[in-house]
Each structure stands twice: as C-alpha cells, then as structure tokens.
Coordinates of C-alpha atoms and ligand atoms in Angstrom, one line a residue:
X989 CA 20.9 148.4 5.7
X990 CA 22.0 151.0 3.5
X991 CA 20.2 154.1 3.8
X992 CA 17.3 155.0 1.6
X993 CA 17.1 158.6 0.1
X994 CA 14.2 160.9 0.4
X995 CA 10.7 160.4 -1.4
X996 CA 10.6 163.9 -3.0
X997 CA 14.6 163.5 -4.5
X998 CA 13.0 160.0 -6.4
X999 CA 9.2 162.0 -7.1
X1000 CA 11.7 164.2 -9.2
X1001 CA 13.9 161.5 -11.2
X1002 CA 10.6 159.9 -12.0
X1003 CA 9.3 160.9 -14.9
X1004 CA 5.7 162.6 -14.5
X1005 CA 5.8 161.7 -11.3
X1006 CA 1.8 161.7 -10.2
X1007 CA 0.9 160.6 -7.3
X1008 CA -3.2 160.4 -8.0
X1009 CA -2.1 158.2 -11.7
X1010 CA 0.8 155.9 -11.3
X1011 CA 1.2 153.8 -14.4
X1012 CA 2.9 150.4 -13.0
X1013 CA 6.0 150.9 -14.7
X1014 CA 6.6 154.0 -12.8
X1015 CA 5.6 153.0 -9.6
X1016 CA 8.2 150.0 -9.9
X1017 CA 11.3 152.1 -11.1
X1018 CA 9.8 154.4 -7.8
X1019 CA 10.5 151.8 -5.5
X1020 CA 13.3 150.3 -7.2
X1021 CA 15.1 153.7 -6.4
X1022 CA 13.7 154.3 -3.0
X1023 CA 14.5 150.6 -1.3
X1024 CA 17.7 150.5 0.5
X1025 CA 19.6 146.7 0.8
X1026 CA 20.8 144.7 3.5
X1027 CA 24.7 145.0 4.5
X1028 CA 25.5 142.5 6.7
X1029 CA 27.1 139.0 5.7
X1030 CA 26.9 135.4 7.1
X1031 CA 29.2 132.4 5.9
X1032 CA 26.8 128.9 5.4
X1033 CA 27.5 126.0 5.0
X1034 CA 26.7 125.3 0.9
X1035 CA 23.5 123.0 1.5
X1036 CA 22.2 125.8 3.8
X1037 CA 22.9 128.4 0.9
X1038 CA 20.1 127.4 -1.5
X1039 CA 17.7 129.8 -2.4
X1040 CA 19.9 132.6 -0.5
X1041 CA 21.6 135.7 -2.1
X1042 CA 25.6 135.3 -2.9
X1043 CA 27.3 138.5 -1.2
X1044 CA 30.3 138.4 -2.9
X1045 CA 31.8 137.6 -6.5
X1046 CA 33.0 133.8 -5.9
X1047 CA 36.6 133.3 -8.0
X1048 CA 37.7 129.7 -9.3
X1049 CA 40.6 128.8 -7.2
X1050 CA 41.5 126.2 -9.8
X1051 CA 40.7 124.9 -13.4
X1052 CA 37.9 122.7 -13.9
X1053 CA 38.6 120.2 -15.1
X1054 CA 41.9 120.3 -13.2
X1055 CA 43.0 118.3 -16.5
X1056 CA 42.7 117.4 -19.9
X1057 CA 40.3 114.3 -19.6
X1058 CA 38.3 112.2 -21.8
X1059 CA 35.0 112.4 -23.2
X1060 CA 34.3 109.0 -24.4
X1061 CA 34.4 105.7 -23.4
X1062 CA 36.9 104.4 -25.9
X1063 CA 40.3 104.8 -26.9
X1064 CA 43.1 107.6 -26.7
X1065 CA 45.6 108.3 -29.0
X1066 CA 47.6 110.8 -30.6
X1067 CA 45.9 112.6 -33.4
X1068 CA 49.3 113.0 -36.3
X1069 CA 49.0 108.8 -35.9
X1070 CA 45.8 109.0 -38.1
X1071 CA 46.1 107.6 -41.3
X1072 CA 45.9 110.0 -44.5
X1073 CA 44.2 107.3 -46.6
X1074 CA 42.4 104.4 -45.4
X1075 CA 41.8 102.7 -41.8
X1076 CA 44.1 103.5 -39.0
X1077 CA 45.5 100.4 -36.8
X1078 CA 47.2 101.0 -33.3
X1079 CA 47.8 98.9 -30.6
X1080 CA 46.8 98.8 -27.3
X1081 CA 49.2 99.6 -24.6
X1082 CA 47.0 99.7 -21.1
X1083 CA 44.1 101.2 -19.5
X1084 CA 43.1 104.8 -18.0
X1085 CA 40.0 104.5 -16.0
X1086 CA 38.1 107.9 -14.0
X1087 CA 40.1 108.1 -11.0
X1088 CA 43.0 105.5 -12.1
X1089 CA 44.9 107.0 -14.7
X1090 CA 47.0 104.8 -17.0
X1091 CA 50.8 105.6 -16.0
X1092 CA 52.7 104.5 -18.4
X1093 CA 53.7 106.3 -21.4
X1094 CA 52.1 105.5 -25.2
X1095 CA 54.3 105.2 -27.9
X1096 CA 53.8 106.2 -32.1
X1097 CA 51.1 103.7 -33.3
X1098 CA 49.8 103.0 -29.5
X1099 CA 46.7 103.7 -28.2
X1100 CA 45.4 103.4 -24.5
X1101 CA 41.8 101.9 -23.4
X1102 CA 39.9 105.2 -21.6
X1103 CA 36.6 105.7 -20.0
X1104 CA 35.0 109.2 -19.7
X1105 CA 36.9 111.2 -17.4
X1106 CA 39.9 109.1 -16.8
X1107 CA 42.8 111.8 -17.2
X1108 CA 43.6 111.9 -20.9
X1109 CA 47.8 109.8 -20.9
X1110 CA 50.7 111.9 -21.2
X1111 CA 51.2 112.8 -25.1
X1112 CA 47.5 111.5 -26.4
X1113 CA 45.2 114.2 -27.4
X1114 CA 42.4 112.4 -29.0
X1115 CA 39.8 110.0 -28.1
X1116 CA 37.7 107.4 -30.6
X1117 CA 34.7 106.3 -29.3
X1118 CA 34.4 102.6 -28.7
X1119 CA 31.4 102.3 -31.0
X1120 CA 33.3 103.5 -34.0
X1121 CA 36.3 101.2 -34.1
X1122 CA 37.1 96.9 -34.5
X1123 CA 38.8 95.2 -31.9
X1124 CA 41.2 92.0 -32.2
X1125 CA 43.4 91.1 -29.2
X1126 CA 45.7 94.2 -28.9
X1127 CA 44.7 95.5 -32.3
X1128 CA 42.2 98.0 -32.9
X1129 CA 41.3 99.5 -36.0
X1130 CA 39.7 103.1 -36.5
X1131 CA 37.9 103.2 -40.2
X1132 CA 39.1 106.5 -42.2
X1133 CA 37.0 109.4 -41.1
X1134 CA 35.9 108.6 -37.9
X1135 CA 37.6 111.3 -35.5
X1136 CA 39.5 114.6 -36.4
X1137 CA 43.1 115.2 -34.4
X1138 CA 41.4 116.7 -30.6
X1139 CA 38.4 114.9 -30.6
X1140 CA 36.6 113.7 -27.8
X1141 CA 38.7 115.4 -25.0
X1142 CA 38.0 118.1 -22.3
X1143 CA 40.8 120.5 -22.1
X1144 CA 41.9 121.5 -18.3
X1145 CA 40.0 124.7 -17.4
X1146 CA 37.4 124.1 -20.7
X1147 CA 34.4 124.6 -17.7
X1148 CA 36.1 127.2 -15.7
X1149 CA 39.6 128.9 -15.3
X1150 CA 41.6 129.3 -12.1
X1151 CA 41.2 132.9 -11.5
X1152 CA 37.8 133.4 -13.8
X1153 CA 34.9 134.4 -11.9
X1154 CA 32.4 131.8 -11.0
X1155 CA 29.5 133.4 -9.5
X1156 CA 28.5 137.1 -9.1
X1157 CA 27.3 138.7 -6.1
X1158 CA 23.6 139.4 -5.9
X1159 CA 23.0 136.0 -7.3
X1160 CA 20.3 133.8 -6.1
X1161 CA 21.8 130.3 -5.5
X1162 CA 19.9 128.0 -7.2
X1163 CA 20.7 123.7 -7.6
X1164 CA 23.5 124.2 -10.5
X1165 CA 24.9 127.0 -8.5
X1166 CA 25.9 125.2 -4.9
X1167 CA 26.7 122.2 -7.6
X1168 CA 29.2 124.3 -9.3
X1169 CA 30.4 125.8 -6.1
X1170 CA 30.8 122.1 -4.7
X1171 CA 33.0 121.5 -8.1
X1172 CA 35.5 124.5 -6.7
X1173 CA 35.8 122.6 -3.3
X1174 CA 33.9 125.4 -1.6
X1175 CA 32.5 124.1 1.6
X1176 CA 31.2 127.4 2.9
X1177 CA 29.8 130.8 1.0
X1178 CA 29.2 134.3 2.4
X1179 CA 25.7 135.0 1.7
X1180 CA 23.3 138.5 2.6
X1181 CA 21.7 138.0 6.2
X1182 CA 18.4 137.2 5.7
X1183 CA 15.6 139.8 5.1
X1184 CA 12.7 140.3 8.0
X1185 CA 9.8 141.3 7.4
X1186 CA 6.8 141.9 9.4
X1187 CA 2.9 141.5 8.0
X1188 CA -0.7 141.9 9.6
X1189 CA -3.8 142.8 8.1
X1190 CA -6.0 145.7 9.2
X1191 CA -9.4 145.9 10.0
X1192 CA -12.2 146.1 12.2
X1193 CA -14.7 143.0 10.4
X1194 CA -11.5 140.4 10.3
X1195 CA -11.8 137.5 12.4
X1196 CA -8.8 134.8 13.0
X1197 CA -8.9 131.5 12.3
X1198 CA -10.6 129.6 15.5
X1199 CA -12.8 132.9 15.8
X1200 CA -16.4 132.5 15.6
X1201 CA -17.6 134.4 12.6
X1202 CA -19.9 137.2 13.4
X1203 CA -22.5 138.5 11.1
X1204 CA -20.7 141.0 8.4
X1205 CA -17.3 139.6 9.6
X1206 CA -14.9 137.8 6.9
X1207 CA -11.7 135.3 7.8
X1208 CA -8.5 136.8 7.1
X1209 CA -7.2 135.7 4.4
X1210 CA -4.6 137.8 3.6
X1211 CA -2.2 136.7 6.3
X1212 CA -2.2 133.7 4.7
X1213 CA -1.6 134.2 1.2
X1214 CA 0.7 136.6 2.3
X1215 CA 2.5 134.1 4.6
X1216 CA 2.9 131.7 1.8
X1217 CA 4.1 134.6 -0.4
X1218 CA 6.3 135.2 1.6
X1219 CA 7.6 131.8 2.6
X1220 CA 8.4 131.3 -0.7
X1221 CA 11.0 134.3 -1.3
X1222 CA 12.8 132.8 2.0
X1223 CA 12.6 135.9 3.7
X1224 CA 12.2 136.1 7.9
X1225 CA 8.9 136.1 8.9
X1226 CA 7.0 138.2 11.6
X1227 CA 3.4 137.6 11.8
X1228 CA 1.5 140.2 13.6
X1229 CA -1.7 138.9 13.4
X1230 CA -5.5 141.0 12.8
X1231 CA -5.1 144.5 14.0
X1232 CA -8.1 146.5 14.6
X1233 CA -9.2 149.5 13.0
X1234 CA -8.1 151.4 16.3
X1235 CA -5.7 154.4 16.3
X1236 CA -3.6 152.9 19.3
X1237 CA -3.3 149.7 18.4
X1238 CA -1.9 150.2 14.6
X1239 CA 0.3 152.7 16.3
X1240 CA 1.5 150.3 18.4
X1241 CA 1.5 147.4 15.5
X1242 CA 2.8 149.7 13.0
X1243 CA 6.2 150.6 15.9
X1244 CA 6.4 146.7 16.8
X1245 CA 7.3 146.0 13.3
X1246 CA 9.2 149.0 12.3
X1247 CA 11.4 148.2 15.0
X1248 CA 11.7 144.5 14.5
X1249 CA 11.7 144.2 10.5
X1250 CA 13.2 145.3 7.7
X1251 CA 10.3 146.0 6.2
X1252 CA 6.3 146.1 6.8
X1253 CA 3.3 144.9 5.0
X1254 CA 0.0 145.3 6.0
X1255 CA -3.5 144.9 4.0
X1256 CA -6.5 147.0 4.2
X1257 CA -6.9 150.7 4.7
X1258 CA -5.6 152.6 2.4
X1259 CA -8.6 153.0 0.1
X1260 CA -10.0 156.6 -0.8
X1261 CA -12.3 158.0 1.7
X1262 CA -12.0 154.8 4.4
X1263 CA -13.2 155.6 7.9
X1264 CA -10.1 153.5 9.0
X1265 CA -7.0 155.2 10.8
X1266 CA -4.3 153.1 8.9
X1267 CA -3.7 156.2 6.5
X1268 CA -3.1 158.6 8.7
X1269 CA -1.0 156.8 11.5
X1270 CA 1.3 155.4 8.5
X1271 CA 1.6 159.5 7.5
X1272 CA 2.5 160.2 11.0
X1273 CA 5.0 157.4 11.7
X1274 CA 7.4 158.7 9.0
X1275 CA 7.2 159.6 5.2
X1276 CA 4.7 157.9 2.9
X1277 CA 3.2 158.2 -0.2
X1278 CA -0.2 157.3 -1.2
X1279 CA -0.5 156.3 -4.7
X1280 CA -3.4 155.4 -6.4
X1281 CA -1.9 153.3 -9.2
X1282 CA -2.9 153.3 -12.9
X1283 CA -3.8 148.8 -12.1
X1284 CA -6.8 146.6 -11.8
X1285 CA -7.0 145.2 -9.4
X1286 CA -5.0 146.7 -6.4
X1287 CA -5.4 150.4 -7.1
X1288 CA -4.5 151.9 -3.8
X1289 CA -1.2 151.5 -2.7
X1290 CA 0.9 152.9 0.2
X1291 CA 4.5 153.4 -0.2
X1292 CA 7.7 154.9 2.1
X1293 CA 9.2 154.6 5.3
X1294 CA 7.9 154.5 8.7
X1295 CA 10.5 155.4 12.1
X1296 CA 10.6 154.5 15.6
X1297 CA 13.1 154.3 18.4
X1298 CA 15.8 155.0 15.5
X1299 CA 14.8 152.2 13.8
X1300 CA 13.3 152.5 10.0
X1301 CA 11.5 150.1 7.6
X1302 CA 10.1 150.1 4.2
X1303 CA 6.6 149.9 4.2
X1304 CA 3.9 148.3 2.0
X1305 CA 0.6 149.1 2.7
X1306 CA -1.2 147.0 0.1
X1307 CA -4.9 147.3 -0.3
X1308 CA -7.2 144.8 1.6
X1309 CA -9.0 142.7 -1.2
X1310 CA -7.4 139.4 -1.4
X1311 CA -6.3 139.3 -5.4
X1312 CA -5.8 142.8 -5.1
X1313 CA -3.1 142.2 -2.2
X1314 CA -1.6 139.3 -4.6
X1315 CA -1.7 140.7 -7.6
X1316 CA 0.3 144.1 -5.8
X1317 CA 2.5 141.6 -4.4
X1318 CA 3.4 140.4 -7.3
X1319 CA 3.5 143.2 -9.3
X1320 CA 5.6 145.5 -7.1
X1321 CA 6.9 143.8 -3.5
X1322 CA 7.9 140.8 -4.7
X1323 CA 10.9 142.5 -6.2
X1324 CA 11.5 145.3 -4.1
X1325 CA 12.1 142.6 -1.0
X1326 CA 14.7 140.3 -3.5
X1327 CA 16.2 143.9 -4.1
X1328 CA 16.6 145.0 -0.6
X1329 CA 18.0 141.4 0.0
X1330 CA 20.8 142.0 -2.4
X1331 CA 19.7 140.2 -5.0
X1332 CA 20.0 141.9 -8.6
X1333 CA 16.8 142.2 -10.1
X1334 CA 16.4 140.0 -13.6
X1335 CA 12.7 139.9 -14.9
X1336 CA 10.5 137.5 -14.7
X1337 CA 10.0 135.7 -18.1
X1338 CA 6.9 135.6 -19.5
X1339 CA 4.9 133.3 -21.9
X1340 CA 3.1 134.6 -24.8
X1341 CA -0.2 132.6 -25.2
X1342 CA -3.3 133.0 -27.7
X1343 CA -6.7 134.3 -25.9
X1344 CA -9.2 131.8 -26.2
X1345 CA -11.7 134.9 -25.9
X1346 CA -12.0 138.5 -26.6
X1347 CA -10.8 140.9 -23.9
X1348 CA -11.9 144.1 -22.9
X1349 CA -9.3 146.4 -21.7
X1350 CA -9.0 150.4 -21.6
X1351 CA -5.4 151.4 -22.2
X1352 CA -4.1 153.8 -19.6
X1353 CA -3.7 151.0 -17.2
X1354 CA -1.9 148.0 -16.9
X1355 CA -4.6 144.8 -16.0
X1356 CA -3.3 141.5 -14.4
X1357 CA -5.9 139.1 -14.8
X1358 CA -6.2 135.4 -13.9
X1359 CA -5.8 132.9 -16.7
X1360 CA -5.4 129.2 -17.0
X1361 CA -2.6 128.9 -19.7
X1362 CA -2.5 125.2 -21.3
X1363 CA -0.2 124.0 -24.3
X1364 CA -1.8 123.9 -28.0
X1365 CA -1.8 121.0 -30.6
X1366 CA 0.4 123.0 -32.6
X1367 CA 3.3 123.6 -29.6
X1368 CA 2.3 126.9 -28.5
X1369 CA -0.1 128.3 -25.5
X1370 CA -3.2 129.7 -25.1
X1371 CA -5.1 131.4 -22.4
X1372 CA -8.8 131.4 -21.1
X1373 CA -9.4 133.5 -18.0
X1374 CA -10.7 131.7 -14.6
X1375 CA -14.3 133.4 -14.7
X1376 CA -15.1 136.6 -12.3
X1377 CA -12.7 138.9 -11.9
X1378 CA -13.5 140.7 -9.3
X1379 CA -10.8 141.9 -7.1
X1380 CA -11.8 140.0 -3.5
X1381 CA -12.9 136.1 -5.1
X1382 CA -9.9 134.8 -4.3
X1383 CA -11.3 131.2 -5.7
X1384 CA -10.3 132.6 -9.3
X1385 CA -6.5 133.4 -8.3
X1386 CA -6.2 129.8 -6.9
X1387 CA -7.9 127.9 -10.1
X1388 CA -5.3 130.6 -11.8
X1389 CA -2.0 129.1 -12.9
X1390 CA -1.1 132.6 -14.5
X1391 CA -1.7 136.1 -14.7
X1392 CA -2.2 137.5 -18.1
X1393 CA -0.8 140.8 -17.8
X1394 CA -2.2 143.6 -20.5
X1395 CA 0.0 146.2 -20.3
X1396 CA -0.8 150.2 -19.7
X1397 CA -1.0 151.3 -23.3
X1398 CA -2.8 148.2 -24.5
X1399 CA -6.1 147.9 -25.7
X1400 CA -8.8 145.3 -26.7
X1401 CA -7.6 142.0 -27.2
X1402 CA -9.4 139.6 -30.2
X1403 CA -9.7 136.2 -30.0
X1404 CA -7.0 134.0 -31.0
X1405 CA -4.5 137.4 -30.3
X1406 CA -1.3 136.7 -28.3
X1407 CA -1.0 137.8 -25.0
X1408 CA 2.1 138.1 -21.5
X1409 CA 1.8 135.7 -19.2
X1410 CA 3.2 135.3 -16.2
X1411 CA 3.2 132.3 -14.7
X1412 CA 2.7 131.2 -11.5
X1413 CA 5.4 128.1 -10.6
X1414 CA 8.9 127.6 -12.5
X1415 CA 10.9 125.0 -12.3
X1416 CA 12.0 123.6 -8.6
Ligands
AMP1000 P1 -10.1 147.7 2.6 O1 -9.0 147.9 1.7 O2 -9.7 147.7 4.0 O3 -11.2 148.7 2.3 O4 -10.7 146.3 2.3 C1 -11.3 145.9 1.1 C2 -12.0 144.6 1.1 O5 -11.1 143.6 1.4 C3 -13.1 144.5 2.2 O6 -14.2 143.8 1.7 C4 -12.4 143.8 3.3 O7 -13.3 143.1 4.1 C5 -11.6 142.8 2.5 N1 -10.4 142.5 3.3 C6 -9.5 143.4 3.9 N2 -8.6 142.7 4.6 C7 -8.8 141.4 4.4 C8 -8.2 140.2 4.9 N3 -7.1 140.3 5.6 N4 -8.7 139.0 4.5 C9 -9.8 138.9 3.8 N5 -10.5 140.0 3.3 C10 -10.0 141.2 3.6
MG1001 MG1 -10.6 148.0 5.9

C-alpha cells in the first residue's frame, strides 16, 4: 500500500474543515485524500479479470481489424468503376467469404461476391449491399445512386491502432473490456491484488444468527448487509463476527483486523455520549477522526487509521442503525475501497425523477432517502418514497430500488419537482 499522509495535513486542504459539521461533500474529498492504494500486481488469466482493476495501460499490439474487410454481405468492387450516369453493370469474378478470402485478382468492370468480414480483394475498395443490386448469371447491375466510392468497408486499424492505447490503468474490467482484450489476443492481464477488508459489528444487545434472542437483544444485521455490500465490490472478505461492548475484546478485534486487512469496518459505537468503548479504543489504536456529518441518516462517522504490530489500515467506523450503515456505505466507503483498490473514481450516474409527493428537507444537510423510482407514460421517472424513514427499518431500504439524494443546500421539494436518484442495480 502506498502510505497515507497525516489527518491534520488533509484537515488543512479541506476547506472549513469542521469536524462537529461535515457537509458530505467535504467529508468525501476528506477521505478521497487521506486513503492510500494497493501496490502490488497479479497477472490473471482474462475470464478471471472481470470485475477486477487493470494495473497497467494495456497497448494494441496490432490493428483491429488487422485489414480492410467488408461490412456487407454483397459485392466488392472498385469505386472509379461507378457509372457517372445511369446503372452500373460488372461482372462477377469469384467469392471472398470471412475467413476464406477470394485470391485472385479483380479486373476494371469486375466485382467479387463478399460476405461481412471476408477480407476486402486486393484493389476493391467498395462494397454494395446485396439488397440493392440485380443479379443474372455473372452479371450484376447496381442502379445509379446506390453506394458512394468507400462504402461499406472497415479500414484496417478503424477499431484500434497497433500502438494506440486500449485500456487505461485503474479501469474496472467490465464484459466489453475482457472482449476487447480477447480481440488483441491477450490471454493474460496484470490486474491490482485484491483489496481485504475486515468487518464486525459492535455491541453488547447483538445476537448471531442460531442465537436465542434475549429480551432487548436485536439480530445483527449489519454483518449481513455489509457482507453483501461488500461481496458485490469483489473485495476480500474477513468476517469477524459480533464483538461485545468490552474494552479487551474490541482491542483485540480492532488489532486482528488491522493486522489482517487493508482496511476495517465496524458498526455501532460511535454515537455522541455512548457508554460503549469502541470510541475510545479506535482513538488509542492510532489516529482517528470523529465526525459528525452534516447527513440523515448516518450522522456519526469515524474516520482514520488504526496500527498494530507495524501493520496499518483504514478504518470505517460506521454508525450501528442498519440504513444508516448502508446509506454511509454508500455515500462514502463504497468509493474510498474502489480507490484504495486502484481504481479511478468516476461518479455514479444518477436519474432525475419527478416526486410524486412533497418533501420536507432543511438545507444544510444532504438527505438520502429511500424511493421506489418507476418510468412515466410520457418516458421519464418519478419517485415516491418507501414509507418510514427512520434510520434502523431496514424493511424500507430493501422495498427501495433507489435513494433519492437531496443535496446539502437544497430545500423543500413540491410535488411533481425533479429530483437525483441513485439507483440501486445497473446493468450486469
Ligand atoms: P449504536 O450506533 O451502537 O448506538 O446503535 C444504534 C442502533 O442500531 C441501536 O438500536 C442498535 O441496536 C442498532 N444496531 C447496532 N448494530 C447493529 C447491528 N449489527 N445489527 C442490527 N442493529 C444494530
Ligand atoms: Mg451500540
């Protein structure tokens, strides 16, 4: 890993940097600055490349198409045999299929039978579709008009350019990308080792799955959304399980994953005026800033690096209400862990959809709340919200297929107003 700098050198580039106020934005350029990225390189296989971070610019070694080719199923030619007036006639003098190419040589007046992607025969440089023209034994006749000199023909290196660059570094392979890799002949890539990162959620009424449930006692949840949060960015995972509210044993959790992870998230305990340890054993394990962010839900938020044994991680210590731990997720780790993978951060798009209702919001804080977005008649979106908001009914963030996000210096919202979006699944 690289190595981060100091919390107190960022606090300064930040503008009105206040710990006790933290308007989103700020605290996401804050971590942006602050998280240091992985170093170390593996070569895969391509299929085992998908959804992992390219760690080097990838040049073409070659043009693609490695020659001119056709376009069309129909028939090449060259282009000064057009007639100026009237229909043009040539005759036929063989076949080029994809794969087979026609070797003979067409003469003035000839043409040659081509399917799309057979290479385009020495001297022809335009194809007419078959559609367009009439065909009678070896004749075939091309009415006036129906192709320009060129048409219908991929030039060699019209996709990519022997020596142009193909992919950047820091790019998330996706489908199109190990497909346009396979289409350079590149059987392996060098990719970012992957990211590890440890979770467990704090506190003294959480039971496990399998665990009776005592009176006052809740199921931990959070390991679980967090889990499939997680999953989902294809990072390593290390689940730590429930750990108490006990000074030794978040000591010991909190130096387990340090010293196993790159970095740590845990939920619960950071709230104002908690009679839990987790604030104070994360301020002694290393430097860490407690924010109480300018957001509903998920105000409390710790932030920084925690040491042991020599070994460092960046730590998350999200607050324990289930959205609230989503919606933080989303809203500020989400991007800090592609960033510390090597990936280069490119926002999320968002949809702007029409609120069905009114919504109250106070500006001076940026809201994220959960909305069902459907299409309109008229081939827009709108938005309702999912019922309660409150920050620990989780039910609301699962019916959710969005989160409409009012931004820090917005206001009310009327009905029918647009709103951002952000939406929950993309495309595979
Ligand atoms: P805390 O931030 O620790 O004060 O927790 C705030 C609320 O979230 C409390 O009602 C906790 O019971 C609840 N909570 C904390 N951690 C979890 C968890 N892992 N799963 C479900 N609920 C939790
Ligand atoms: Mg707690």
């Amino acid at each position: 890993m690289t190595t981060p700098p100091r919390l107190e050198q960022i606090a300064s580039c930040v503008n009105g940097y206040d710990p006790d106020a933290l308007p989103v934005p700020q605290a996401r350029e804050f971590i942006a600055r602050f998280v240091p990225r992985v170093a170390a390189v593996e070569k895969l296989a391509l299929r085992a490349a998908l959804g992992r971070v390219l760690a080097a610019d990838v040049i073409s070694p070659i043009d693609v198409p490695s020659h001119d080719n056709s376009a069309m199923d129909g028939f090449a030619f060259r282009g000064a045999d057009l007639a100026t007036d009237g229909p043009t006639v040539l005759r036929i003098a063989g076949t080029g299929l994809a794969g087979q190419q026609f070797e003979g040589v067409a003469q003035a007046g000839e043409c040659v039978r081509i399917m799309t992607g057979a290479v385009m025969p020495e001297g022809l440089d335009t194809v007419v579709p078959q559609e367009f023209v009439r065909v009678e034994g070896e004749r075939v006749t091309l009415p006036a008009g129906a192709v320009k000199p060129g048409d219908n023909r991929r030039l060699r290196g019209e996709d990519l350019a022997a020596g142009q660059p193909a992919l950047a570094a820091g790019r998330v392979l996706r489908p199109a990308d190990l497909g346009l890799l396979a289409s350079l002949g590149q059987a392996e890539v060098a990719v970012f080792r992957r990211l590890r990162v440890a979770f467990f959620s704090t506190g003294d009424e959480l039971r496990s799955i399998g665990e009776p449930l005592e009176p006052g006692c809740v199921y931990d949840s959070n390991r679980y959304t967090l889990w499939g949060m997680l999953a989902r960015l294809g990072v390593e995972l290390i689940d730590m399980g429930v750990v108490r509210d006990d000074p030794a044993a978040l000591e010991a959790a909190f130096r387990s994953a340090c010293e196993n992870a790159d970095a740590v998230i845990t939920s619960g305990g950071v709230s104002v005026g908690e009679a839990d340890y987790t604030k104070k054993i994360m301020a002694q394990l290393g430097e860490v800033a407690f924010w109480k962010i300018a957001m509903r839900p998920g105000r409390p938020m710790a932030f920084g690096r925690i040491e042991s044994q020599g070994r460092s991680a960046v730590l998350f210590g999200l607050p324990g209400n289930p959205v609230a731990v989503m919606v933080t997720f989303y809203a500020f780790v989400r991007d800090a862990l592609l960033a510390m993978g090597g990936a280069t951060p490119a926002p999320l798009p968002l949809l702007r959809a029409a609120s069905v209702a009114p919504l109250r919001k106070k500006p001076g804080r940026t809201e994220f709340q959960r909305g069902i977005v459907t299409p309109t008649e008229n081939g827009g979106w709108q938005v309702r919200l999912t019922g309660q908001q409150g920050s620990g009914v989780l039910k609301s963030m699962s019916e959710a297929n969005g989160l409409v996000v009012l931004h820090h210096d917005q206001g009310n919202v009327a009905a029918g107003e647009l709103v951002d979006v952000l939406p929950f699944e993309g495309l595979i």
